mmCIF file of the C-alpha atoms, coordinates in Angstrom:
data_MODEL
# 
_entry.id   MODEL 
# 
loop_
_atom_site.group_PDB 
_atom_site.id 
_atom_site.type_symbol 
_atom_site.label_atom_id 
_atom_site.label_alt_id 
_atom_site.label_comp_id 
_atom_site.label_asym_id 
_atom_site.label_entity_id 
_atom_site.label_seq_id 
_atom_site.pdbx_PDB_ins_code 
_atom_site.Cartn_x 
_atom_site.Cartn_y 
_atom_site.Cartn_z 
_atom_site.occupancy 
_atom_site.B_iso_or_equiv 
_atom_site.pdbx_formal_charge 
_atom_site.auth_seq_id 
_atom_site.auth_comp_id 
_atom_site.auth_asym_id 
_atom_site.auth_atom_id 
_atom_site.pdbx_PDB_model_num 
ATOM 1   C CA . LEU A 1 1   ? -20.511 -12.912 -13.614 1.00 0.00 ? 1   LEU A CA 1 
ATOM 2   C CA . ALA A 1 2   ? -18.333 -15.698 -12.179 1.00 0.00 ? 2   ALA A CA 1 
ATOM 3   C CA . ARG A 1 3   ? -18.108 -17.324 -15.611 1.00 0.00 ? 3   ARG A CA 1 
ATOM 4   C CA . LEU A 1 4   ? -17.030 -14.024 -17.168 1.00 0.00 ? 4   LEU A CA 1 
ATOM 5   C CA . VAL A 1 5   ? -14.329 -13.577 -14.504 1.00 0.00 ? 5   VAL A CA 1 
ATOM 6   C CA . VAL A 1 6   ? -12.995 -17.085 -15.154 1.00 0.00 ? 6   VAL A CA 1 
ATOM 7   C CA . GLN A 1 7   ? -13.000 -16.502 -18.930 1.00 0.00 ? 7   GLN A CA 1 
ATOM 8   C CA . ALA A 1 8   ? -11.054 -13.255 -18.483 1.00 0.00 ? 8   ALA A CA 1 
ATOM 9   C CA . TYR A 1 9   ? -8.543  -14.997 -16.195 1.00 0.00 ? 9   TYR A CA 1 
ATOM 10  C CA . VAL A 1 10  ? -8.088  -17.768 -18.749 1.00 0.00 ? 10  VAL A CA 1 
ATOM 11  C CA . ALA A 1 11  ? -7.596  -15.217 -21.554 1.00 0.00 ? 11  ALA A CA 1 
ATOM 12  C CA . VAL A 1 12  ? -4.896  -13.361 -19.636 1.00 0.00 ? 12  VAL A CA 1 
ATOM 13  C CA . ASN A 1 13  ? -3.097  -16.034 -17.605 1.00 0.00 ? 13  ASN A CA 1 
ATOM 14  C CA . VAL A 1 14  ? -3.943  -19.564 -18.747 1.00 0.00 ? 14  VAL A CA 1 
ATOM 15  C CA . ALA A 1 15  ? -4.163  -19.472 -22.557 1.00 0.00 ? 15  ALA A CA 1 
ATOM 16  C CA . PRO A 1 16  ? -0.711  -17.851 -23.011 1.00 0.00 ? 16  PRO A CA 1 
ATOM 17  C CA . ALA A 1 17  ? 0.820   -20.691 -20.943 1.00 0.00 ? 17  ALA A CA 1 
ATOM 18  C CA . CYS A 1 18  ? -0.256  -23.256 -23.584 1.00 0.00 ? 18  CYS A CA 1 
ATOM 19  C CA . GLY A 1 19  ? -1.370  -25.900 -21.092 1.00 0.00 ? 19  GLY A CA 1 
ATOM 20  C CA . GLN A 1 20  ? 1.315   -25.288 -18.473 1.00 0.00 ? 20  GLN A CA 1 
ATOM 21  C CA . VAL A 1 21  ? 0.825   -23.588 -15.126 1.00 0.00 ? 21  VAL A CA 1 
ATOM 22  C CA . PRO A 1 22  ? 0.690   -19.767 -15.456 1.00 0.00 ? 22  PRO A CA 1 
ATOM 23  C CA . GLU A 1 23  ? 3.786   -19.363 -13.252 1.00 0.00 ? 23  GLU A CA 1 
ATOM 24  C CA . VAL A 1 24  ? 6.016   -20.541 -16.123 1.00 0.00 ? 24  VAL A CA 1 
ATOM 25  C CA . LEU A 1 25  ? 5.237   -17.325 -18.028 1.00 0.00 ? 25  LEU A CA 1 
ATOM 26  C CA . GLY A 1 26  ? 7.514   -15.321 -15.694 1.00 0.00 ? 26  GLY A CA 1 
ATOM 27  C CA . THR A 1 27  ? 8.158   -11.600 -15.439 1.00 0.00 ? 27  THR A CA 1 
ATOM 28  C CA . ALA A 1 28  ? 7.883   -11.041 -19.187 1.00 0.00 ? 28  ALA A CA 1 
ATOM 29  C CA . HIS A 1 29  ? 4.214   -12.046 -19.013 1.00 0.00 ? 29  HIS A CA 1 
ATOM 30  C CA . VAL A 1 30  ? 3.580   -9.772  -16.032 1.00 0.00 ? 30  VAL A CA 1 
ATOM 31  C CA . PHE A 1 31  ? 5.214   -6.889  -17.885 1.00 0.00 ? 31  PHE A CA 1 
ATOM 32  C CA . ARG A 1 32  ? 3.243   -7.538  -21.095 1.00 0.00 ? 32  ARG A CA 1 
ATOM 33  C CA . VAL A 1 33  ? -0.129  -7.716  -19.353 1.00 0.00 ? 33  VAL A CA 1 
ATOM 34  C CA . PHE A 1 34  ? 0.602   -4.715  -17.121 1.00 0.00 ? 34  PHE A CA 1 
ATOM 35  C CA . THR A 1 35  ? 1.402   -2.651  -20.225 1.00 0.00 ? 35  THR A CA 1 
ATOM 36  C CA . GLY A 1 36  ? -1.740  -3.887  -21.988 1.00 0.00 ? 36  GLY A CA 1 
ATOM 37  C CA . GLN A 1 37  ? -0.151  -6.328  -24.437 1.00 0.00 ? 37  GLN A CA 1 
ATOM 38  C CA . LEU A 1 38  ? -2.273  -9.461  -24.419 1.00 0.00 ? 38  LEU A CA 1 
ATOM 39  C CA . THR A 1 39  ? -0.313  -11.287 -27.106 1.00 0.00 ? 39  THR A CA 1 
ATOM 40  C CA . THR A 1 40  ? 2.254   -13.994 -26.551 1.00 0.00 ? 40  THR A CA 1 
ATOM 41  C CA . HIS A 1 41  ? 5.340   -13.723 -28.781 1.00 0.00 ? 41  HIS A CA 1 
ATOM 42  C CA . GLY A 1 42  ? 3.373   -11.373 -31.034 1.00 0.00 ? 42  GLY A CA 1 
ATOM 43  C CA . MET A 1 43  ? 0.596   -13.898 -31.623 1.00 0.00 ? 43  MET A CA 1 
ATOM 44  C CA . PRO A 1 44  ? -2.751  -13.321 -29.892 1.00 0.00 ? 44  PRO A CA 1 
ATOM 45  C CA . THR A 1 45  ? -4.557  -16.388 -28.629 1.00 0.00 ? 45  THR A CA 1 
ATOM 46  C CA . GLU A 1 46  ? -8.218  -16.881 -29.466 1.00 0.00 ? 46  GLU A CA 1 
ATOM 47  C CA . GLU A 1 47  ? -9.058  -15.912 -25.890 1.00 0.00 ? 47  GLU A CA 1 
ATOM 48  C CA . ALA A 1 48  ? -7.060  -12.666 -26.216 1.00 0.00 ? 48  ALA A CA 1 
ATOM 49  C CA . ARG A 1 49  ? -8.904  -11.875 -29.477 1.00 0.00 ? 49  ARG A CA 1 
ATOM 50  C CA . TRP A 1 50  ? -12.200 -12.406 -27.625 1.00 0.00 ? 50  TRP A CA 1 
ATOM 51  C CA . LEU A 1 51  ? -11.073 -9.960  -24.949 1.00 0.00 ? 51  LEU A CA 1 
ATOM 52  C CA . GLU A 1 52  ? -9.957  -7.424  -27.581 1.00 0.00 ? 52  GLU A CA 1 
ATOM 53  C CA . ARG A 1 53  ? -13.476 -7.465  -29.061 1.00 0.00 ? 53  ARG A CA 1 
ATOM 54  C CA . LEU A 1 54  ? -14.806 -6.307  -25.667 1.00 0.00 ? 54  LEU A CA 1 
ATOM 55  C CA . PRO A 1 55  ? -12.820 -3.108  -24.942 1.00 0.00 ? 55  PRO A CA 1 
ATOM 56  C CA . GLU A 1 56  ? -14.708 -2.240  -21.764 1.00 0.00 ? 56  GLU A CA 1 
ATOM 57  C CA . LEU A 1 57  ? -14.104 -5.703  -20.288 1.00 0.00 ? 57  LEU A CA 1 
ATOM 58  C CA . ARG A 1 58  ? -10.481 -5.579  -21.483 1.00 0.00 ? 58  ARG A CA 1 
ATOM 59  C CA . GLU A 1 59  ? -9.878  -2.344  -19.552 1.00 0.00 ? 59  GLU A CA 1 
ATOM 60  C CA . LEU A 1 60  ? -11.502 -3.802  -16.426 1.00 0.00 ? 60  LEU A CA 1 
ATOM 61  C CA . VAL A 1 61  ? -9.341  -6.939  -16.693 1.00 0.00 ? 61  VAL A CA 1 
ATOM 62  C CA . LEU A 1 62  ? -6.171  -4.857  -17.075 1.00 0.00 ? 62  LEU A CA 1 
ATOM 63  C CA . LYS A 1 63  ? -7.208  -2.696  -14.125 1.00 0.00 ? 63  LYS A CA 1 
ATOM 64  C CA . ALA A 1 64  ? -7.831  -5.787  -11.971 1.00 0.00 ? 64  ALA A CA 1 
ATOM 65  C CA . PHE A 1 65  ? -4.464  -7.268  -13.001 1.00 0.00 ? 65  PHE A CA 1 
ATOM 66  C CA . ARG A 1 66  ? -2.653  -4.020  -12.163 1.00 0.00 ? 66  ARG A CA 1 
ATOM 67  C CA . TYR A 1 67  ? -4.418  -3.702  -8.812  1.00 0.00 ? 67  TYR A CA 1 
ATOM 68  C CA . ALA A 1 68  ? -3.569  -7.309  -7.934  1.00 0.00 ? 68  ALA A CA 1 
ATOM 69  C CA . LEU A 1 69  ? 0.069   -6.717  -8.868  1.00 0.00 ? 69  LEU A CA 1 
ATOM 70  C CA . LYS A 1 70  ? 0.235   -3.517  -6.785  1.00 0.00 ? 70  LYS A CA 1 
ATOM 71  C CA . VAL A 1 71  ? -1.250  -5.209  -3.707  1.00 0.00 ? 71  VAL A CA 1 
ATOM 72  C CA . THR A 1 72  ? 1.164   -8.134  -4.167  1.00 0.00 ? 72  THR A CA 1 
ATOM 73  C CA . VAL A 1 73  ? 4.194   -5.851  -4.548  1.00 0.00 ? 73  VAL A CA 1 
ATOM 74  C CA . ASP A 1 74  ? 3.187   -3.939  -1.409  1.00 0.00 ? 74  ASP A CA 1 
ATOM 75  C CA . CYS A 1 75  ? 2.769   -7.170  0.563   1.00 0.00 ? 75  CYS A CA 1 
ATOM 76  C CA . ALA A 1 76  ? 6.131   -8.469  -0.670  1.00 0.00 ? 76  ALA A CA 1 
ATOM 77  C CA . ALA A 1 77  ? 7.797   -5.201  0.349   1.00 0.00 ? 77  ALA A CA 1 
ATOM 78  C CA . MET A 1 78  ? 6.334   -5.574  3.840   1.00 0.00 ? 78  MET A CA 1 
ATOM 79  C CA . ALA A 1 79  ? 7.203   -9.305  4.018   1.00 0.00 ? 79  ALA A CA 1 
ATOM 80  C CA . GLU A 1 80  ? 3.513   -10.211 4.207   1.00 0.00 ? 80  GLU A CA 1 
ATOM 81  C CA . ASP A 1 81  ? 1.571   -12.923 2.417   1.00 0.00 ? 81  ASP A CA 1 
ATOM 82  C CA . ALA A 1 82  ? -1.004  -11.360 0.083   1.00 0.00 ? 82  ALA A CA 1 
ATOM 83  C CA . SER A 1 83  ? -3.187  -14.466 0.260   1.00 0.00 ? 83  SER A CA 1 
ATOM 84  C CA . LEU A 1 84  ? -3.625  -13.929 4.019   1.00 0.00 ? 84  LEU A CA 1 
ATOM 85  C CA . LEU A 1 85  ? -5.164  -10.451 3.665   1.00 0.00 ? 85  LEU A CA 1 
ATOM 86  C CA . GLU A 1 86  ? -8.567  -10.115 5.287   1.00 0.00 ? 86  GLU A CA 1 
ATOM 87  C CA . TYR A 1 87  ? -11.353 -8.950  2.986   1.00 0.00 ? 87  TYR A CA 1 
ATOM 88  C CA . SER A 1 88  ? -11.649 -5.697  4.915   1.00 0.00 ? 88  SER A CA 1 
ATOM 89  C CA . GLU A 1 89  ? -7.906  -4.994  4.474   1.00 0.00 ? 89  GLU A CA 1 
ATOM 90  C CA . LEU A 1 90  ? -8.124  -5.815  0.781   1.00 0.00 ? 90  LEU A CA 1 
ATOM 91  C CA . GLU A 1 91  ? -11.145 -3.550  0.386   1.00 0.00 ? 91  GLU A CA 1 
ATOM 92  C CA . VAL A 1 92  ? -9.279  -0.660  2.044   1.00 0.00 ? 92  VAL A CA 1 
ATOM 93  C CA . ALA A 1 93  ? -6.276  -1.243  -0.231  1.00 0.00 ? 93  ALA A CA 1 
ATOM 94  C CA . LEU A 1 94  ? -8.432  -1.361  -3.362  1.00 0.00 ? 94  LEU A CA 1 
ATOM 95  C CA . LEU A 1 95  ? -10.331 1.799   -2.405  1.00 0.00 ? 95  LEU A CA 1 
ATOM 96  C CA . GLU A 1 96  ? -7.005  3.557   -1.823  1.00 0.00 ? 96  GLU A CA 1 
ATOM 97  C CA . LEU A 1 97  ? -5.807  2.436   -5.266  1.00 0.00 ? 97  LEU A CA 1 
ATOM 98  C CA . GLU A 1 98  ? -8.998  3.695   -6.883  1.00 0.00 ? 98  GLU A CA 1 
ATOM 99  C CA . ARG A 1 99  ? -8.861  7.032   -5.086  1.00 0.00 ? 99  ARG A CA 1 
ATOM 100 C CA . SER A 1 100 ? -5.229  8.064   -5.304  1.00 0.00 ? 100 SER A CA 1 
ATOM 101 C CA . TRP A 1 101 ? -3.279  5.881   -7.736  1.00 0.00 ? 101 TRP A CA 1 
ATOM 102 C CA . HIS A 1 102 ? -2.807  5.541   -11.457 1.00 0.00 ? 102 HIS A CA 1 
ATOM 103 C CA . LEU A 1 103 ? -1.364  2.220   -12.548 1.00 0.00 ? 103 LEU A CA 1 
ATOM 104 C CA . GLY A 1 104 ? -0.418  1.909   -16.174 1.00 0.00 ? 104 GLY A CA 1 
ATOM 105 C CA . GLU A 1 105 ? 2.123   2.248   -18.907 1.00 0.00 ? 105 GLU A CA 1 
ATOM 106 C CA . GLU A 1 106 ? 4.665   5.021   -18.467 1.00 0.00 ? 106 GLU A CA 1 
ATOM 107 C CA . GLY A 1 107 ? 4.244   7.721   -21.092 1.00 0.00 ? 107 GLY A CA 1 
ATOM 108 C CA . ALA A 1 108 ? 0.813   6.548   -22.272 1.00 0.00 ? 108 ALA A CA 1 
ATOM 109 C CA . ALA A 1 109 ? -1.991  9.058   -22.777 1.00 0.00 ? 109 ALA A CA 1 
ATOM 110 C CA . ALA A 1 110 ? -3.677  8.003   -19.511 1.00 0.00 ? 110 ALA A CA 1 
ATOM 111 C CA . TRP A 1 111 ? -0.345  8.465   -17.684 1.00 0.00 ? 111 TRP A CA 1 
ATOM 112 C CA . LYS A 1 112 ? -0.030  12.013  -19.015 1.00 0.00 ? 112 LYS A CA 1 
ATOM 113 C CA . VAL A 1 113 ? -3.637  12.828  -18.097 1.00 0.00 ? 113 VAL A CA 1 
ATOM 114 C CA . SER A 1 114 ? -3.039  11.517  -14.564 1.00 0.00 ? 114 SER A CA 1 
ATOM 115 C CA . MET A 1 115 ? 0.014   13.745  -14.242 1.00 0.00 ? 115 MET A CA 1 
ATOM 116 C CA . GLN A 1 116 ? -1.973  16.764  -15.448 1.00 0.00 ? 116 GLN A CA 1 
ATOM 117 C CA . GLU A 1 117 ? -4.777  15.956  -12.999 1.00 0.00 ? 117 GLU A CA 1 
ATOM 118 C CA . ARG A 1 118 ? -2.152  15.714  -10.250 1.00 0.00 ? 118 ARG A CA 1 
ATOM 119 C CA . VAL A 1 119 ? -3.000  12.156  -9.206  1.00 0.00 ? 119 VAL A CA 1 
ATOM 120 C CA . PRO A 1 120 ? -0.965  11.689  -5.995  1.00 0.00 ? 120 PRO A CA 1 
ATOM 121 C CA . ASN A 1 121 ? 0.669   8.363   -6.936  1.00 0.00 ? 121 ASN A CA 1 
ATOM 122 C CA . LEU A 1 122 ? 1.690   6.793   -10.240 1.00 0.00 ? 122 LEU A CA 1 
ATOM 123 C CA . MET A 1 123 ? 3.065   3.311   -10.836 1.00 0.00 ? 123 MET A CA 1 
ATOM 124 C CA . ALA A 1 124 ? 4.423   1.684   -13.976 1.00 0.00 ? 124 ALA A CA 1 
ATOM 125 C CA . LEU A 1 125 ? 6.687   -1.168  -14.943 1.00 0.00 ? 125 LEU A CA 1 
ATOM 126 C CA . ARG A 1 126 ? 9.844   -0.582  -16.947 1.00 0.00 ? 126 ARG A CA 1 
ATOM 127 C CA . ARG A 1 127 ? 12.213  -3.041  -18.583 1.00 0.00 ? 127 ARG A CA 1 
ATOM 128 C CA . LYS A 1 128 ? 15.708  -2.776  -17.167 1.00 0.00 ? 128 LYS A CA 1 
ATOM 129 C CA . GLY A 1 129 ? 18.357  -3.154  -19.835 1.00 0.00 ? 129 GLY A CA 1 
ATOM 130 C CA . GLY A 1 130 ? 16.255  -3.024  -23.004 1.00 0.00 ? 130 GLY A CA 1 
ATOM 131 C CA . ALA A 1 131 ? 13.481  -5.008  -24.629 1.00 0.00 ? 131 ALA A CA 1 
ATOM 132 C CA . ALA A 1 132 ? 15.372  -8.319  -24.619 1.00 0.00 ? 132 ALA A CA 1 
ATOM 133 C CA . SER A 1 133 ? 15.925  -8.230  -20.860 1.00 0.00 ? 133 SER A CA 1 
ATOM 134 C CA . SER A 1 134 ? 13.690  -10.113 -18.437 1.00 0.00 ? 134 SER A CA 1 
ATOM 135 C CA . ASP A 1 135 ? 14.541  -7.701  -15.609 1.00 0.00 ? 135 ASP A CA 1 
ATOM 136 C CA . VAL A 1 136 ? 11.620  -5.448  -14.720 1.00 0.00 ? 136 VAL A CA 1 
ATOM 137 C CA . GLN A 1 137 ? 11.699  -2.349  -12.538 1.00 0.00 ? 137 GLN A CA 1 
ATOM 138 C CA . VAL A 1 138 ? 8.756   -0.913  -10.641 1.00 0.00 ? 138 VAL A CA 1 
ATOM 139 C CA . LEU A 1 139 ? 8.510   2.826   -11.198 1.00 0.00 ? 139 LEU A CA 1 
ATOM 140 C CA . ARG A 1 140 ? 6.608   4.685   -8.464  1.00 0.00 ? 140 ARG A CA 1 
ATOM 141 C CA . LEU A 1 141 ? 6.130   8.419   -8.520  1.00 0.00 ? 141 LEU A CA 1 
ATOM 142 C CA . CYS A 1 142 ? 4.628   10.390  -5.633  1.00 0.00 ? 142 CYS A CA 1 
ATOM 143 C CA . LEU A 1 143 ? 3.346   13.937  -5.877  1.00 0.00 ? 143 LEU A CA 1 
ATOM 144 C CA . ARG A 1 144 ? 4.908   16.153  -3.217  1.00 0.00 ? 144 ARG A CA 1 
ATOM 145 C CA . GLU A 1 145 ? 5.349   19.826  -2.600  1.00 0.00 ? 145 GLU A CA 1 
ATOM 146 C CA . ASP A 1 146 ? 8.736   20.996  -3.762  1.00 0.00 ? 146 ASP A CA 1 
ATOM 147 C CA . GLY A 1 147 ? 10.776  23.093  -1.334  1.00 0.00 ? 147 GLY A CA 1 
ATOM 148 C CA . VAL A 1 148 ? 12.838  24.785  -4.036  1.00 0.00 ? 148 VAL A CA 1 
ATOM 149 C CA . ARG A 1 149 ? 13.113  28.554  -4.013  1.00 0.00 ? 149 ARG A CA 1 
ATOM 150 C CA . VAL A 1 150 ? 13.489  30.329  -7.303  1.00 0.00 ? 150 VAL A CA 1 
ATOM 151 C CA . GLY A 1 151 ? 15.251  33.646  -7.633  1.00 0.00 ? 151 GLY A CA 1 
ATOM 152 C CA . GLU A 1 152 ? 15.664  36.090  -10.452 1.00 0.00 ? 152 GLU A CA 1 
ATOM 153 C CA . LEU A 1 153 ? 18.642  38.285  -11.234 1.00 0.00 ? 153 LEU A CA 1 
ATOM 154 C CA . ARG A 1 154 ? 18.374  41.369  -13.363 1.00 0.00 ? 154 ARG A CA 1 
ATOM 155 C CA . SER A 1 155 ? 20.645  41.344  -16.393 1.00 0.00 ? 155 SER A CA 1 
ATOM 156 C CA . GLU A 1 156 ? 22.624  44.286  -14.954 1.00 0.00 ? 156 GLU A CA 1 
ATOM 157 C CA . VAL A 1 157 ? 23.582  42.233  -11.899 1.00 0.00 ? 157 VAL A CA 1 
ATOM 158 C CA . VAL A 1 158 ? 24.796  39.333  -14.031 1.00 0.00 ? 158 VAL A CA 1 
ATOM 159 C CA . GLN A 1 159 ? 26.772  41.679  -16.279 1.00 0.00 ? 159 GLN A CA 1 
ATOM 160 C CA . SER A 1 160 ? 28.442  43.329  -13.264 1.00 0.00 ? 160 SER A CA 1 
ATOM 161 C CA . ILE A 1 161 ? 29.468  39.934  -11.837 1.00 0.00 ? 161 ILE A CA 1 
ATOM 162 C CA . TRP A 1 162 ? 31.024  38.936  -15.165 1.00 0.00 ? 162 TRP A CA 1 
ATOM 163 C CA . ALA A 1 163 ? 32.714  42.321  -15.501 1.00 0.00 ? 163 ALA A CA 1 
ATOM 164 C CA . SER A 1 164 ? 34.227  42.068  -12.031 1.00 0.00 ? 164 SER A CA 1 
ATOM 165 C CA . ALA A 1 165 ? 35.534  38.540  -12.740 1.00 0.00 ? 165 ALA A CA 1 
ATOM 166 C CA . SER A 1 166 ? 36.905  39.710  -16.075 1.00 0.00 ? 166 SER A CA 1 
ATOM 167 C CA . VAL A 1 167 ? 38.718  42.664  -14.479 1.00 0.00 ? 167 VAL A CA 1 
ATOM 168 C CA . GLU A 1 168 ? 40.216  40.427  -11.842 1.00 0.00 ? 168 GLU A CA 1 
ATOM 169 C CA . LEU A 1 169 ? 41.469  37.889  -14.385 1.00 0.00 ? 169 LEU A CA 1 
ATOM 170 C CA . ARG A 1 170 ? 42.910  40.495  -16.767 1.00 0.00 ? 170 ARG A CA 1 
ATOM 171 C CA . TYR A 1 171 ? 44.448  43.052  -14.442 1.00 0.00 ? 171 TYR A CA 1 
ATOM 172 C CA . CYS A 1 172 ? 45.056  41.225  -11.203 1.00 0.00 ? 172 CYS A CA 1 
ATOM 173 C CA . THR A 1 173 ? 46.373  38.079  -12.953 1.00 0.00 ? 173 THR A CA 1 
ATOM 174 C CA . ASN A 1 174 ? 44.553  35.855  -10.496 1.00 0.00 ? 174 ASN A CA 1 
ATOM 175 C CA . ASP A 1 175 ? 43.351  32.776  -12.345 1.00 0.00 ? 175 ASP A CA 1 
ATOM 176 C CA . ASP A 1 176 ? 43.224  30.537  -9.280  1.00 0.00 ? 176 ASP A CA 1 
ATOM 177 C CA . ASP A 1 177 ? 39.994  28.488  -9.171  1.00 0.00 ? 177 ASP A CA 1 
ATOM 178 C CA . GLU A 1 178 ? 39.852  28.959  -5.407  1.00 0.00 ? 178 GLU A CA 1 
ATOM 179 C CA . ARG A 1 179 ? 40.313  32.722  -5.457  1.00 0.00 ? 179 ARG A CA 1 
ATOM 180 C CA . TYR A 1 180 ? 37.269  33.346  -3.260  1.00 0.00 ? 180 TYR A CA 1 
ATOM 181 C CA . SER A 1 181 ? 37.974  30.603  -0.728  1.00 0.00 ? 181 SER A CA 1 
ATOM 182 C CA . ILE A 1 182 ? 39.382  31.411  2.696   1.00 0.00 ? 182 ILE A CA 1 
ATOM 183 C CA . GLN A 1 183 ? 42.873  30.002  3.062   1.00 0.00 ? 183 GLN A CA 1 
ATOM 184 C CA . ALA A 1 184 ? 44.422  29.315  6.462   1.00 0.00 ? 184 ALA A CA 1 
# 
């Protein structure tokens, strides 16, 4: 199992760096992997091809990457160091992600299914300023009850309001936009 984990890490983070440290890949790499694109500049590495041949493992690797990114973003937002998390805290965070979050590409089929199933929290990454930009936004949606009240007017009521406004404008010659306001 440990060997498989290392091979998956190499396929996602080391091979695309072409011998350099993975940090040089930057936000574009994070965005590509988060959205499920395991190619670098349109060319898949041999390791990425290996991962593509194992779709179940590929989905688990993407899920692990997304979870790691979410935990890291949360720690950064709270000015905490993600590497200092206790195992129990990490386990709680991962169980929470599994239970009430969908992390994935905005607009994908899984995203739409999660919205239909009313998953409480959704997170995606979005490029800010187009495909050529290296700026990435985190999109987080939370399901909440809406406090909006909806009313219905019968067509007769609407027609009477328009008729009264029409009469006023035609016969009273009052075309002031503030005709209903109270003036001192």
